[in-house]
Amino acid sequence: QVQLVESGGGLVQPGGSLRLSCAASGSMFSINVMGWYRQALGKERELVALISNFGGTTYADSVRGRFTISRDNAKNTVFLQMNSLKPEDTAVYFCHLRQLGHEYWGQGTQVTASS
């Protein structure tokens, strides 16, 4: 079993920045993919960014160039640096882990970009 704990959400003005963190614990395997999804009110959950243990990354078109995903393999932690936030980035952000054919989700953290 794996547990994911997110932190770093909050309220920021448009154009501002936030950094999300997600720490994984439990039965971790060295080969995995960690990432972030988000779900805005009344919308489906969507991919934001992914990063493999080898460092390969994937970004949604809507965040590419503004968000940066990174990870610390030694600490089983993934980060999402969000710059130039827009009101349309407002959502609950969920940490995600996929390994050995299993998926795990964090509880979610609210990010709100509003003046």
mmCIF file of C-alpha atoms in Angstrom:
data_model
loop_
_atom_site.group_PDB
_atom_site.id
_atom_site.type_symbol
_atom_site.label_atom_id
_atom_site.label_comp_id
_atom_site.label_asym_id
_atom_site.label_seq_id
_atom_site.Cartn_x
_atom_site.Cartn_y
_atom_site.Cartn_z
ATOM 1 C CA GLN A 1 0.000 0.000 0.000
ATOM 2 C CA VAL A 2 1.103 3.543 -0.783
ATOM 3 C CA GLN A 3 0.057 6.823 0.799
ATOM 4 C CA LEU A 4 0.346 10.199 -0.930
ATOM 5 C CA VAL A 5 0.225 13.440 1.036
ATOM 6 C CA GLU A 6 0.008 16.771 -0.791
ATOM 7 C CA SER A 7 0.820 20.240 0.502
ATOM 8 C CA GLY A 8 1.282 23.743 -0.836
ATOM 9 C CA GLY A 9 -2.099 24.729 -2.202
ATOM 10 C CA GLY A 10 -3.751 28.045 -1.458
ATOM 11 C CA LEU A 11 -5.065 31.325 -2.774
ATOM 12 C CA VAL A 12 -2.944 33.452 -5.093
ATOM 13 C CA GLN A 13 -3.603 36.416 -7.349
ATOM 14 C CA PRO A 14 -3.525 35.862 -11.102
ATOM 15 C CA GLY A 15 0.060 36.004 -12.291
ATOM 16 C CA GLY A 16 1.340 34.643 -9.002
ATOM 17 C CA SER A 17 3.134 31.405 -8.152
ATOM 18 C CA LEU A 18 2.606 28.368 -5.952
ATOM 19 C CA ARG A 19 4.608 25.215 -5.359
ATOM 20 C CA LEU A 20 2.894 21.922 -4.624
ATOM 21 C CA SER A 21 4.606 18.990 -2.950
ATOM 22 C CA CYS A 22 3.563 15.361 -2.661
ATOM 23 C CA ALA A 23 5.335 12.874 -0.425
ATOM 24 C CA ALA A 24 4.843 9.161 -1.034
ATOM 25 C CA SER A 25 5.280 6.533 1.649
ATOM 26 C CA GLY A 26 4.693 2.832 1.981
ATOM 27 C CA SER A 27 5.542 0.136 -0.547
ATOM 28 C CA MET A 28 7.424 2.158 -3.126
ATOM 29 C CA PHE A 29 9.018 0.571 -6.179
ATOM 30 C CA SER A 30 11.998 2.231 -7.823
ATOM 31 C CA ILE A 31 10.353 2.330 -11.260
ATOM 32 C CA ASN A 32 7.234 4.470 -11.271
ATOM 33 C CA VAL A 33 5.542 7.524 -12.661
ATOM 34 C CA MET A 34 4.394 10.333 -10.404
ATOM 35 C CA GLY A 35 2.360 13.317 -11.386
ATOM 36 C CA TRP A 36 -0.435 15.781 -10.911
ATOM 37 C CA TYR A 37 -4.008 15.913 -12.099
ATOM 38 C CA ARG A 38 -6.596 18.591 -11.423
ATOM 39 C CA GLN A 39 -10.342 18.841 -11.277
ATOM 40 C CA ALA A 40 -12.185 22.122 -11.539
ATOM 41 C CA LEU A 41 -15.722 22.516 -10.240
ATOM 42 C CA GLY A 42 -18.162 20.839 -12.608
ATOM 43 C CA LYS A 43 -15.426 19.456 -14.850
ATOM 44 C CA GLU A 44 -13.687 16.135 -15.321
ATOM 45 C CA ARG A 45 -10.296 15.389 -13.800
ATOM 46 C CA GLU A 46 -7.485 16.175 -16.233
ATOM 47 C CA LEU A 47 -3.787 15.557 -16.517
ATOM 48 C CA VAL A 48 -1.473 18.413 -15.548
ATOM 49 C CA ALA A 49 2.012 16.872 -15.613
ATOM 50 C CA LEU A 50 3.824 13.552 -15.168
ATOM 51 C CA ILE A 51 7.417 12.596 -14.406
ATOM 52 C CA SER A 52 9.029 9.181 -14.462
ATOM 53 C CA ASN A 53 11.728 8.002 -12.095
ATOM 54 C CA PHE A 54 14.133 8.503 -15.021
ATOM 55 C CA GLY A 55 13.133 12.164 -15.272
ATOM 56 C CA GLY A 56 11.049 12.044 -18.416
ATOM 57 C CA THR A 57 8.189 14.567 -18.314
ATOM 58 C CA THR A 58 4.793 15.145 -19.899
ATOM 59 C CA TYR A 59 2.761 18.350 -19.678
ATOM 60 C CA ALA A 60 -0.736 19.369 -20.627
ATOM 61 C CA ASP A 61 -0.710 21.990 -23.378
ATOM 62 C CA SER A 62 -2.530 24.411 -21.094
ATOM 63 C CA VAL A 63 0.330 24.513 -18.548
ATOM 64 C CA ARG A 64 3.435 23.919 -20.673
ATOM 65 C CA GLY A 65 5.894 26.773 -20.200
ATOM 66 C CA ARG A 66 4.277 27.922 -16.951
ATOM 67 C CA PHE A 67 4.405 24.804 -14.747
ATOM 68 C CA THR A 68 7.448 22.659 -13.968
ATOM 69 C CA ILE A 69 7.309 19.182 -12.494
ATOM 70 C CA SER A 70 10.288 17.697 -10.653
ATOM 71 C CA ARG A 71 11.000 14.941 -8.174
ATOM 72 C CA ASP A 72 13.394 13.829 -5.471
ATOM 73 C CA ASN A 73 13.712 10.060 -5.860
ATOM 74 C CA ALA A 74 15.583 9.658 -2.573
ATOM 75 C CA LYS A 75 12.634 11.212 -0.719
ATOM 76 C CA ASN A 76 9.859 9.808 -2.944
ATOM 77 C CA THR A 77 8.579 13.334 -3.391
ATOM 78 C CA VAL A 78 7.216 15.097 -6.458
ATOM 79 C CA PHE A 79 6.879 18.857 -6.870
ATOM 80 C CA LEU A 80 4.860 21.122 -9.130
ATOM 81 C CA GLN A 81 6.106 24.683 -9.526
ATOM 82 C CA MET A 82 3.253 26.776 -10.903
ATOM 83 C CA ASN A 83 4.064 30.216 -12.289
ATOM 84 C CA SER A 84 1.934 32.808 -14.070
ATOM 85 C CA LEU A 85 -1.199 31.293 -12.601
ATOM 86 C CA LYS A 86 -4.475 32.053 -14.330
ATOM 87 C CA PRO A 87 -8.040 31.949 -13.007
ATOM 88 C CA GLU A 88 -8.627 28.887 -15.190
ATOM 89 C CA ASP A 89 -5.944 27.025 -13.205
ATOM 90 C CA THR A 90 -8.283 27.087 -10.203
ATOM 91 C CA ALA A 91 -8.998 23.483 -9.229
ATOM 92 C CA VAL A 92 -8.321 20.748 -6.735
ATOM 93 C CA TYR A 93 -4.918 19.294 -7.574
ATOM 94 C CA PHE A 94 -4.372 15.593 -6.973
ATOM 95 C CA CYS A 95 -1.061 13.797 -6.663
ATOM 96 C CA HIS A 96 -0.894 10.515 -8.595
ATOM 97 C CA LEU A 97 1.433 7.514 -8.583
ATOM 98 C CA ARG A 98 1.476 4.577 -10.966
ATOM 99 C CA GLN A 99 3.661 1.544 -10.320
ATOM 100 C CA LEU A 100 3.456 -2.170 -11.011
ATOM 101 C CA GLY A 101 0.078 -1.731 -12.656
ATOM 102 C CA HIS A 102 -1.469 -0.004 -9.641
ATOM 103 C CA GLU A 103 -2.624 3.586 -9.251
ATOM 104 C CA TYR A 104 -2.707 5.692 -6.111
ATOM 105 C CA TRP A 105 -4.201 9.134 -5.438
ATOM 106 C CA GLY A 106 -3.662 11.809 -2.852
ATOM 107 C CA GLN A 107 -6.525 13.537 -1.085
ATOM 108 C CA GLY A 108 -6.198 16.707 -3.158
ATOM 109 C CA THR A 109 -5.211 20.285 -2.420
ATOM 110 C CA GLN A 110 -7.128 23.378 -3.487
ATOM 111 C CA VAL A 111 -5.439 25.932 -5.739
ATOM 112 C CA THR A 112 -7.299 29.171 -6.362
ATOM 113 C CA ALA A 113 -6.066 31.961 -8.633
ATOM 114 C CA SER A 114 -8.320 34.933 -8.058
ATOM 115 C CA SER A 115 -8.145 38.631 -7.365
#
